[in-house]
Coordinates of C-alpha atoms in Angstrom, one line a residue:
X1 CA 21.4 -8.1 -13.7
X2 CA 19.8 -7.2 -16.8
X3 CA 19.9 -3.5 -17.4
X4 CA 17.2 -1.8 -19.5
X5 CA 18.2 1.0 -21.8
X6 CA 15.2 3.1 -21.7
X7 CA 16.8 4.7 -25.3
X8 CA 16.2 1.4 -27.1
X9 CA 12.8 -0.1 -26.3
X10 CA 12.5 -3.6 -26.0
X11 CA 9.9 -6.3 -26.3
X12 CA 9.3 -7.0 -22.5
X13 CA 6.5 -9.9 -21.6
X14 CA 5.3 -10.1 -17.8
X15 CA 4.3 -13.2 -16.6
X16 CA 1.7 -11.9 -13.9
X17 CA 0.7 -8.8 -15.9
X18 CA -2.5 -9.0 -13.9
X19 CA -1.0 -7.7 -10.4
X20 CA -1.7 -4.4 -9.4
X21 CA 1.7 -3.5 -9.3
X22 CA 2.6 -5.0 -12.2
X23 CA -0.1 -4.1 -14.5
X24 CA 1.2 -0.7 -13.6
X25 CA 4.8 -1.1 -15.0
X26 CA 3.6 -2.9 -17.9
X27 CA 1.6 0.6 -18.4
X28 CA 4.7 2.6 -18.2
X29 CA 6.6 0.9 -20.6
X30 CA 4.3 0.8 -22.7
X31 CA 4.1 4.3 -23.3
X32 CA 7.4 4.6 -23.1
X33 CA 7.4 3.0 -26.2
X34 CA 8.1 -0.9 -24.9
X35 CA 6.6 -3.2 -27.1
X36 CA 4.5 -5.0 -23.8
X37 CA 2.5 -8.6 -23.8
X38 CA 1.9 -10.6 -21.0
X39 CA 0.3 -13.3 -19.1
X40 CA -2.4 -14.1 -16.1
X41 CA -3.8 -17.2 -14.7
X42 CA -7.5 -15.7 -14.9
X43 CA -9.2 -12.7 -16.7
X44 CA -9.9 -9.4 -14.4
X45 CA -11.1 -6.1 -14.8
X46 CA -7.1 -5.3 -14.6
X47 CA -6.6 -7.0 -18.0
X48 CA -9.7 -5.6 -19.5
X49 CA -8.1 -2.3 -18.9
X50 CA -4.6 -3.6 -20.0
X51 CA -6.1 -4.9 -23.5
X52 CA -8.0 -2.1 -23.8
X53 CA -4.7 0.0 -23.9
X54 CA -2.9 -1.9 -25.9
X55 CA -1.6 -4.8 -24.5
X56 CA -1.6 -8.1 -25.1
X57 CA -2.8 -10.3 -22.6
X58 CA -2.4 -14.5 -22.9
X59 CA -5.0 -15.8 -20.4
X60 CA -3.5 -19.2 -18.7
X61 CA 0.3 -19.7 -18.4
X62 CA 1.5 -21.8 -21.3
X63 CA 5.7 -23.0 -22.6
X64 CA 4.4 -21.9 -25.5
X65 CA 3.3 -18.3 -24.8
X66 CA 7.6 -18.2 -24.3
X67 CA 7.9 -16.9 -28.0
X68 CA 11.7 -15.7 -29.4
X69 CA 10.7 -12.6 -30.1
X70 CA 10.5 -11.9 -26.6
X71 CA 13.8 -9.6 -25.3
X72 CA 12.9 -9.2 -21.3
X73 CA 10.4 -11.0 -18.8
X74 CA 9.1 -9.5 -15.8
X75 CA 8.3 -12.1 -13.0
X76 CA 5.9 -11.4 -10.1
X77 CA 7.2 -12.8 -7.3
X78 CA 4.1 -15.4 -6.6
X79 CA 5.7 -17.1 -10.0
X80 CA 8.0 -20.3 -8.8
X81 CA 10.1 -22.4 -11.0
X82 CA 7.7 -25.1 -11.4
X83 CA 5.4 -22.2 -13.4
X84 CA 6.1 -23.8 -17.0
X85 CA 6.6 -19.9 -18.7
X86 CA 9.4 -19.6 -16.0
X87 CA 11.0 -22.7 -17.1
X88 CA 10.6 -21.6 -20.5
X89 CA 12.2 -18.9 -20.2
X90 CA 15.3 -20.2 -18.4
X91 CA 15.8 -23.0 -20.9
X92 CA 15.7 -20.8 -24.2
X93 CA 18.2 -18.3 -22.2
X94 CA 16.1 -15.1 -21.9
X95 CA 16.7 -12.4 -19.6
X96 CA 14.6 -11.6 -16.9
X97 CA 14.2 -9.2 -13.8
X98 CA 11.8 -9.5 -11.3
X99 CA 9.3 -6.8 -11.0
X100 CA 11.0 -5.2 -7.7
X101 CA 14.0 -4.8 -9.9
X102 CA 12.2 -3.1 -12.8
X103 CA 10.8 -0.9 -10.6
X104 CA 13.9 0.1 -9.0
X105 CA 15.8 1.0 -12.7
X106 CA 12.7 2.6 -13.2
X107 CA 13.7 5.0 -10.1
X108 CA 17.1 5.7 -11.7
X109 CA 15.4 7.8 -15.1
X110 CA 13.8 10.0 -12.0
X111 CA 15.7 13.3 -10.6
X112 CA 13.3 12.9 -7.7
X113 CA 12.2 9.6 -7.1
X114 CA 9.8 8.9 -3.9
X115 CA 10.2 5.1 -2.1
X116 CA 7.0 4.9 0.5
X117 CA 7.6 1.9 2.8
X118 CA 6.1 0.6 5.9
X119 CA 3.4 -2.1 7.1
X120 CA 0.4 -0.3 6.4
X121 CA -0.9 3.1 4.8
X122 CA 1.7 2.8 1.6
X123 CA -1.4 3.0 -1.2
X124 CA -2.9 6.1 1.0
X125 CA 0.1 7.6 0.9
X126 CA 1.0 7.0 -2.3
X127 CA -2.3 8.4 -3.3
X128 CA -2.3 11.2 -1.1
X129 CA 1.1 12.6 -2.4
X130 CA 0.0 12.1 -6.1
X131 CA -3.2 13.8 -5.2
X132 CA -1.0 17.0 -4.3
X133 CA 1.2 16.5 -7.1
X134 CA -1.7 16.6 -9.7
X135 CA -3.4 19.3 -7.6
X136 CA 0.4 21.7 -8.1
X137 CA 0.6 20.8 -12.0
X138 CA 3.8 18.9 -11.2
X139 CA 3.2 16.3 -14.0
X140 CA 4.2 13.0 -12.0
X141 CA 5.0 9.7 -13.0
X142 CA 2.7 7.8 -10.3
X143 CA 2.4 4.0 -9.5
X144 CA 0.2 3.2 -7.0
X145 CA -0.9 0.2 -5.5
X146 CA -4.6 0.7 -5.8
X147 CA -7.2 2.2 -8.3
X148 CA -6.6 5.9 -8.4
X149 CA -10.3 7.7 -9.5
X150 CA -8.5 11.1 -10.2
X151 CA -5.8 8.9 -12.8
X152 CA -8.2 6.6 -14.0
X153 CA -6.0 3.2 -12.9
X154 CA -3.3 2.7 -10.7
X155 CA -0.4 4.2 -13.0
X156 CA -0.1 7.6 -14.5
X157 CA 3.4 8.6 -16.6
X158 CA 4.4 12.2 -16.5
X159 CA 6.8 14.5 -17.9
X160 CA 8.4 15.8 -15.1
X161 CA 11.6 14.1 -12.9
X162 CA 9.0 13.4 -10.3
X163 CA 8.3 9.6 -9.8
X164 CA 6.1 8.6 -7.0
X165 CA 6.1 4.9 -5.7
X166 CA 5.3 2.4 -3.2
X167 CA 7.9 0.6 -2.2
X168 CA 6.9 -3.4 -0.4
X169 CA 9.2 -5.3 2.2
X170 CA 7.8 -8.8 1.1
X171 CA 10.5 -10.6 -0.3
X172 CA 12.9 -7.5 0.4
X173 CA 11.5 -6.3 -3.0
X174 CA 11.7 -2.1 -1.6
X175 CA 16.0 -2.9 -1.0
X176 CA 16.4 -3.0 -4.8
X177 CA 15.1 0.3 -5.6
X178 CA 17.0 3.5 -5.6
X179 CA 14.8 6.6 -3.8
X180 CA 16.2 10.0 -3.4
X181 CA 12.8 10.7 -0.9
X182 CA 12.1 7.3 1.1
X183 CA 9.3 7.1 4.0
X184 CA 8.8 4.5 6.3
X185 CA 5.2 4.6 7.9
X186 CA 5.3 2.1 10.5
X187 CA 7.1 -1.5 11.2
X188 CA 5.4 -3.8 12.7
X189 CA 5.0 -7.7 12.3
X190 CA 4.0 -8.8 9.1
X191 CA 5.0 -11.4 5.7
X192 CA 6.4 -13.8 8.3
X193 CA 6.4 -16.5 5.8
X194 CA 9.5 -14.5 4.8
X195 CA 10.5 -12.9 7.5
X196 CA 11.8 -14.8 10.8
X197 CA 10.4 -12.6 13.1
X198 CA 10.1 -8.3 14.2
X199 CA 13.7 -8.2 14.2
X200 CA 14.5 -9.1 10.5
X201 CA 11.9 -6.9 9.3
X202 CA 13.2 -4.4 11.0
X203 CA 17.2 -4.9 9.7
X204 CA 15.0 -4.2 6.4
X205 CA 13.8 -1.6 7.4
X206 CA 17.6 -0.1 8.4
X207 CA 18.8 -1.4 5.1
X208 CA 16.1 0.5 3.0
X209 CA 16.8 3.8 4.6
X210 CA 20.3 3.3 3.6
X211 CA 19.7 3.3 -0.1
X212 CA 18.8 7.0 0.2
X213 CA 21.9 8.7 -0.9
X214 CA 23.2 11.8 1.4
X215 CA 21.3 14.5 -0.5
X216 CA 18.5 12.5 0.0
X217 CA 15.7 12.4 2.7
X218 CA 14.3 9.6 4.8
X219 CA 10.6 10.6 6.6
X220 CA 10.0 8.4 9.8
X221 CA 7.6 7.9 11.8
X222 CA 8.5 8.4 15.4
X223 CA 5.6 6.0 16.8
X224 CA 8.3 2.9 15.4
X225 CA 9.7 1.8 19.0
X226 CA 13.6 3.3 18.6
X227 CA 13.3 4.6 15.7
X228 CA 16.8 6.4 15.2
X229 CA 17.7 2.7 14.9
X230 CA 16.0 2.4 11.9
X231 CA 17.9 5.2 10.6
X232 CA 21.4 4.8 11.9
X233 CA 24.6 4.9 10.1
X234 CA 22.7 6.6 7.1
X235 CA 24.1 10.1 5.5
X236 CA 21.4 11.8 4.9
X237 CA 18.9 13.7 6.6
X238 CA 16.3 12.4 8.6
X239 CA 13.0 14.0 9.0
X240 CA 11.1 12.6 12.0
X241 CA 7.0 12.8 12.0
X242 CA 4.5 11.8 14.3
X243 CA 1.4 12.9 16.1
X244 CA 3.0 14.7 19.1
X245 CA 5.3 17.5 19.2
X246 CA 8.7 16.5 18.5
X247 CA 11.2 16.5 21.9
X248 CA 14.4 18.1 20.8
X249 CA 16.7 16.2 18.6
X250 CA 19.2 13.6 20.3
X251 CA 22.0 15.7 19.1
X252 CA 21.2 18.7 21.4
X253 CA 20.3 20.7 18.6
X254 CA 16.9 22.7 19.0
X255 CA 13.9 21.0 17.5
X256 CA 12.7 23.7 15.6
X257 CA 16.6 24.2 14.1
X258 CA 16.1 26.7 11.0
X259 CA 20.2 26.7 9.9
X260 CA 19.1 25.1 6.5
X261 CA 21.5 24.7 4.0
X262 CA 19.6 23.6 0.6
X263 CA 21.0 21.6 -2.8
X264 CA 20.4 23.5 -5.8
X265 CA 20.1 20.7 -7.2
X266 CA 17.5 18.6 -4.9
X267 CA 15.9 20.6 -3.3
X268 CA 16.2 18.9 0.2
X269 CA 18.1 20.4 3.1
X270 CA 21.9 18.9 3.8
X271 CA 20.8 19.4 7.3
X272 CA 20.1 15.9 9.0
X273 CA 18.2 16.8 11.5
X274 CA 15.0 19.1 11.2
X275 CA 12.0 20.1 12.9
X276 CA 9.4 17.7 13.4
X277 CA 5.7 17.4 11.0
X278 CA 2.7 16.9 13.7
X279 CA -1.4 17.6 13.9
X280 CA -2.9 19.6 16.9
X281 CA -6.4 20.2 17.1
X282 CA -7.9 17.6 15.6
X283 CA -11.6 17.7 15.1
X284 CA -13.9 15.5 12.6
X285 CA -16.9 16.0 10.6
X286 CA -19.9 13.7 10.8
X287 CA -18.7 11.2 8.6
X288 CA -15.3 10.8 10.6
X289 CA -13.5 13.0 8.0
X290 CA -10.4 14.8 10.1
X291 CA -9.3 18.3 9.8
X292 CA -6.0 19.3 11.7
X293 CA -3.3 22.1 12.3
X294 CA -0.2 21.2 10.8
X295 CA 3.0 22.1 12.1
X296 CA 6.5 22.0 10.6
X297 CA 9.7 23.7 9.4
X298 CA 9.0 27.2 9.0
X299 CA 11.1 27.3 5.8
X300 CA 7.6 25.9 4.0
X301 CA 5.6 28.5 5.6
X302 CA 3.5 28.8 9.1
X303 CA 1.4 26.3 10.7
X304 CA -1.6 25.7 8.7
X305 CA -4.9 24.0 8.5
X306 CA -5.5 20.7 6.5
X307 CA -8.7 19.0 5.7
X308 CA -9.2 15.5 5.0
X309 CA -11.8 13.3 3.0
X310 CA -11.0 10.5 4.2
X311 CA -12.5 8.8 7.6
X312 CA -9.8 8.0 10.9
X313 CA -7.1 9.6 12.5
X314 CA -4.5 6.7 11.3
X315 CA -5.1 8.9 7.8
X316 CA -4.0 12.2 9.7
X317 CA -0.2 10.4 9.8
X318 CA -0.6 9.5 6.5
X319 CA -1.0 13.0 5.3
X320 CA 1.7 14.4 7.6
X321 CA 4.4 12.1 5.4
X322 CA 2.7 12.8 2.4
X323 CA 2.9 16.6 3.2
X324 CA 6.3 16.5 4.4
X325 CA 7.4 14.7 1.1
X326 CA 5.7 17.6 -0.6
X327 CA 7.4 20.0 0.9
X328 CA 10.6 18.5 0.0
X329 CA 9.4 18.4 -3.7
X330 CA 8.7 22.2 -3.7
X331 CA 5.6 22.2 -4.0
X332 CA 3.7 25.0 -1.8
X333 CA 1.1 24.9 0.9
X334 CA -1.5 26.1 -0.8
X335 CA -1.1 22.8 -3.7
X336 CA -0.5 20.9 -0.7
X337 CA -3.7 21.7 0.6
X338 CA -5.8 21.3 -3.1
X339 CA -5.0 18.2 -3.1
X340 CA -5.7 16.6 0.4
X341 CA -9.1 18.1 0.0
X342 CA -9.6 16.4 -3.4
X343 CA -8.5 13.3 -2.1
X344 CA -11.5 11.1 -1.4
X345 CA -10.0 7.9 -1.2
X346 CA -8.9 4.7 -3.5
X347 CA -10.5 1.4 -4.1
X348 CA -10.8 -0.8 -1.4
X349 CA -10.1 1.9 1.2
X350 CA -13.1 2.3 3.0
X351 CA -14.8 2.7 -0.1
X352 CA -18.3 3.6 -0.2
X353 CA -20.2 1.2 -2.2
X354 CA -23.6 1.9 -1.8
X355 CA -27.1 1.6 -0.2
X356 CA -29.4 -2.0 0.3
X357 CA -32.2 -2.5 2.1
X358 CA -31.3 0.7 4.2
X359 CA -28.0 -0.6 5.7
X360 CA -24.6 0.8 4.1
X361 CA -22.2 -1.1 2.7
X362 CA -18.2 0.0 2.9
X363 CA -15.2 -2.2 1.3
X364 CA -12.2 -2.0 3.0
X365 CA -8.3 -4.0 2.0
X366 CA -7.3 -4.2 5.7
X367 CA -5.4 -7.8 6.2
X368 CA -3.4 -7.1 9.2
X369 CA -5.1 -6.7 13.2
X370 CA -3.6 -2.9 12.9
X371 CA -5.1 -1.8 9.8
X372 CA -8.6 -3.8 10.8
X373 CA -8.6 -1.9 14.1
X374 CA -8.1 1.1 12.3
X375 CA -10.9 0.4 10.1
X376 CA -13.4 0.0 12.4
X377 CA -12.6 2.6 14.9
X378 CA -12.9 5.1 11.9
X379 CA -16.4 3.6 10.9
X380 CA -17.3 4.1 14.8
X381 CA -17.3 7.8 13.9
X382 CA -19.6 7.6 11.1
X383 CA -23.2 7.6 11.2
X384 CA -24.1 3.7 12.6
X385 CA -26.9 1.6 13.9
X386 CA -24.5 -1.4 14.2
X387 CA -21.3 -2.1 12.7
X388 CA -21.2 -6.1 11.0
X389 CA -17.8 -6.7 9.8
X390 CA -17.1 -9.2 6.6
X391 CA -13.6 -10.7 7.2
X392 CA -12.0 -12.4 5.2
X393 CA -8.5 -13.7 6.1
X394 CA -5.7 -13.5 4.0
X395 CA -2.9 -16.2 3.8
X396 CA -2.4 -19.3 6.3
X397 CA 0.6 -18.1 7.8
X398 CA -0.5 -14.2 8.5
X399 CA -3.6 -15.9 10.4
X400 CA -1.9 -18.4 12.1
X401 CA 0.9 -15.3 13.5
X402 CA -1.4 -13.3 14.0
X403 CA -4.3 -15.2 15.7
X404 CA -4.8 -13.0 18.9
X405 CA -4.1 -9.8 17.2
X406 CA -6.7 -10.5 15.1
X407 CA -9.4 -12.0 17.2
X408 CA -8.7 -8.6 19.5
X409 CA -9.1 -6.2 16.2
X410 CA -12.4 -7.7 15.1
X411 CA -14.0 -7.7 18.4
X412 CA -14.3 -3.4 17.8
X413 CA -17.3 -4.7 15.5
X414 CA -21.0 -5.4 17.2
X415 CA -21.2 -8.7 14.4
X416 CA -18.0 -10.5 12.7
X417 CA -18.4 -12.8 9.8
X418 CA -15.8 -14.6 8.7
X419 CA -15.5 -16.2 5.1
X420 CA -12.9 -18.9 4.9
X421 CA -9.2 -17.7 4.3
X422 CA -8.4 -16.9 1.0
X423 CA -5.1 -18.9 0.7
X424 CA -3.2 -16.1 -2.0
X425 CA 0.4 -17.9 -2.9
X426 CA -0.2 -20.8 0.0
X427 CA -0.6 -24.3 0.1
X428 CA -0.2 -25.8 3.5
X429 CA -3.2 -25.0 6.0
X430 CA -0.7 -25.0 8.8
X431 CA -3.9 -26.3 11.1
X432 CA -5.4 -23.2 11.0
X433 CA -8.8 -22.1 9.3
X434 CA -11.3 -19.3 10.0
X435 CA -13.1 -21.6 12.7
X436 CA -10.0 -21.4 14.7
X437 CA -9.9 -17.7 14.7
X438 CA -13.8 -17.3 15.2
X439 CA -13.4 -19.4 18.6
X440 CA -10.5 -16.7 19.3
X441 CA -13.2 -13.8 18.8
X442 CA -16.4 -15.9 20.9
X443 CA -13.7 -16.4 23.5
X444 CA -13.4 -12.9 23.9
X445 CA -17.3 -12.2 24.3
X446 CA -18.1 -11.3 21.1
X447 CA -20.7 -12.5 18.9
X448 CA -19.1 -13.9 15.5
X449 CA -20.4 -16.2 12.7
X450 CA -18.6 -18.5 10.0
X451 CA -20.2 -19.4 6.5
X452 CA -18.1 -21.4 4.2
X453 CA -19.4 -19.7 1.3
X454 CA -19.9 -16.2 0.0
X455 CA -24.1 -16.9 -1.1
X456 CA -24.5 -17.9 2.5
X457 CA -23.0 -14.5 3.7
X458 CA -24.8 -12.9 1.1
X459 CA -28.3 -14.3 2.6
X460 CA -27.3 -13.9 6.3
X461 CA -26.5 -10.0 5.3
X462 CA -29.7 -9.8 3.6
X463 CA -32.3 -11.4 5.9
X464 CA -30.7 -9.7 9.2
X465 CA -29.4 -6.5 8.0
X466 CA -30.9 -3.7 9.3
X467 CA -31.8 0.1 8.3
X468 CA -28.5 2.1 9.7
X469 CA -26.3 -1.0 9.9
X470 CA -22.6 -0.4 8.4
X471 CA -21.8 -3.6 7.0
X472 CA -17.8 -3.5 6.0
X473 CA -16.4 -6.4 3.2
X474 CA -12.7 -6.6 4.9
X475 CA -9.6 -8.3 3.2
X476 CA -7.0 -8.5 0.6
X477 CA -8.6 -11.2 -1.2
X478 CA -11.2 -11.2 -3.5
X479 CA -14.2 -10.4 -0.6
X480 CA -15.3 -7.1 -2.1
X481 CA -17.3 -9.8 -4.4
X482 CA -20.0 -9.8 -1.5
X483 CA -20.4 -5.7 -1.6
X484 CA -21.0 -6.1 -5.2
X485 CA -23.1 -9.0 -5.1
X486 CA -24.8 -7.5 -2.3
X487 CA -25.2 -4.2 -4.5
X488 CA -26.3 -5.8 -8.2

């Protein structure tokens, strides 16, 4: 594998520079004085921001945007050889990494690098722990996997040995990075036109936690059925969270252990087993917003109370691992709390768009029956007439897996639309469409409509829309179009 020497900056061309993620590496390098071009099928707001920094962007993927003067390329992993840069660049010899390996080398110029994994809730997290960084003056490097407001984008380079990122099972991309923190959220069915089925993502899983080193730290949730499998045969220390109160430790030990030996160096205990993180007296504002004791190690201080601004209670869990990585990171209580209350959210997480015609309109990225039903139970506790729910699938093979799940997880809306499924790196239908999963939904009693195209929606929304509705655009495709149509 190609190694970059971060001492002698390279000309390095992406070919996908339009991704989220890999708009955000292409940033990094860039300012860490990488000469960075790169290319994208179609113009977006995300190469508007990356010309207007700087970088070259080739719209359209050409042999010919393959020039010699090029020393690295980056692929995304939706590029396959019959993309005619990639077969460029293998014919003139050039080397190349894919953008999961970039990331991890990335890791190594880090003291303290953070790997967030899991099925859902990585770009919360991710947010949420930068929030707390930025709130303690900690100067991170950050790459998130949505639009930050607070950093302007989705990548932020610091000064400091803190790097902050999320860390993806598709493709196994998360088992080539090297995290000295790594957090695994959740594991749950998902990809499986990678995957073979629950069990291989979860060997994954049990790999990824392995590439901590032992004065490292792995966070895990303890709502993954058998966890400590996830975690077995690793040497470093494992800090459970979840929303209950830990039971004591399988070793015997007392759950709330406080023998704590610390690195100098790290920071983090050598202790492998610590006190649980978990929330008691939950309680929410009128827009769903939760506030909650937190409990912990007493090293970091005594139980205190955290205040979120962000609607559900799936969010609660995703500030426990973001405040239990803080705590890890040194940063104090006080920062920890700053920064949760600043955090308000990132794009396409039930983000508020705006007002029409008296009904509320929310965008929302969920794609998978867990994060849906999270959505919508979270918009059940803001202020409603009706809750009409925009869906828009996202990929043949997630729909066609998934089927029930999702049928089940819509039905927590009073009205489903569905938009036809936005197809992403797929070709083959595999029989199924967004008919199929709308007589899944009717089956179930629930009322649910299908329009082919986004207009249609558009006028449905408008002429039967009411004053109070919440109307929700839902998917990882490119449905958010509707809010802002809607909105314009």
């Amino acid at each position: 594998m190609f190694q970059i020497d971060f001492n002698h900056p390279l000309h390095v061309y992406f070919v996908g520079i339009g991704g989220i993620s890999m708009s955000g590496l292409a940033q990094i390098l860039a300012k860490e004085g990488f000469t960075v071009s790169g290319s994208d099928r179609a113009e977006s707001p995300i190469t508007q921001r990356l010309e207007a920094s700087g970088i070259r962007v080739l719209i359209g993927q050409r042999r010919e945007n393959i020039t010699d003067d090029i020393d690295l390329v980056v692929f995304t992993a939706a590029i396959h050889p019959d993309n005619p840069e990639y077969a460029a660049v293998m014919e003139k010899g050039i080397p190349y990494l894919n953008r999961a390996e970039l990331l991890g080398q990335l890791m190594k110029n880090y003291r303290l690098p953070v790997a967030i994994s899991g099925t859902h809730g990585k770009t919360t997290t991710t947010s949420m722990l930068s929030e707390i960084l930025l709130a303690a003056d900690a100067d991170p490097t950050l790459s998130v996997g949505g639009i930050l407001p607070s950093i302007g984008g989705n990548v932020r380079v610091g000064g400091s040995n803190y790097f902050v990122a999320e860390a993806c099972e598709y493709t196994n991309s998360f088992l080539s990075m090297f995290p000295k923190i790594g957090i695994i959220l959740n594991i749950e069915e998902d990809h499986l036109d990678f995957f073979k089925d629950l069990a291989d993502i979860r060997h994954s899983f049990h790999r990824f936690s392995g590439l901590v080193p032992e004065d490292g730290a792995v966070i895990i949730n303890t709502a993954i059925e058998n966890w400590q499998e996830i975690v077995e045969g690793t040497g470093c220390r494992i800090i459970p969270i979840g929303m209950e109160a830990p039971a004591e430790p399988a070793d015997g030990s007392a759950a709330s252990d406080q023998s704590v030996q610390t690195d100098s160096h790290s920071g983090i205990s050598a202790s492998r087993f610590r006190s649980a993180y978990y929330p008691t007296d939950i309680t929410y504002d009128e827009w769903g917003h939760p506030s909650f004791m937190l409990h912990g190690p007493s090293e970091y201080g005594p139980s205190v109370r955290i205040a979120l601004h962000v609607p559900g209670i799936h969010n609660v869990g995703n500030a426990i691992a973001a405040i239990a990585a803080a705590d890890l990171m040194g940063i104090s209580r006080a920062d920890i709390a700053k920064g949760l209350a600043a955090f308000s959210g990132t794009d396409r997480r039930f983000q508020y768009k705006g007002v029409k015609n008296g009904f509320t309109i929310i965008d929302d990225y969920a794609h998978h029956p867990t994060e849906i039903e999270a959505t919508l139970r979270a918009a059940k506790a803001c202020p409603h007439d009706r809750i009409v729910c925009v869906f828009q699938p996202h990929t043949y093979s997630r729909t066609k897996s998934l089927l029930q799940g999702f049928a089940k997880a819509l039905s927590h809306a009073d009205i489903v639309i569905l938009a036809d499924i936005y197809a992403a790196r797929e070709t083959d239908t595999l029989g199924i469409s967004s008919e199929t999963l709308g007589e899944e939904i009717r089956r179930l009693g629930h009322e649910c409509l299908y329009f082919p195209d986004f207009s249609e929606i558009e006028n449905f929304i408008l002429a039967n829309c009411r004053k109070g509705d919440l109307v929700i655009t839902m998917g990882a495709g490119n449905v958010d179009q509707i809010a802002d149509h809607l909105l314009s």
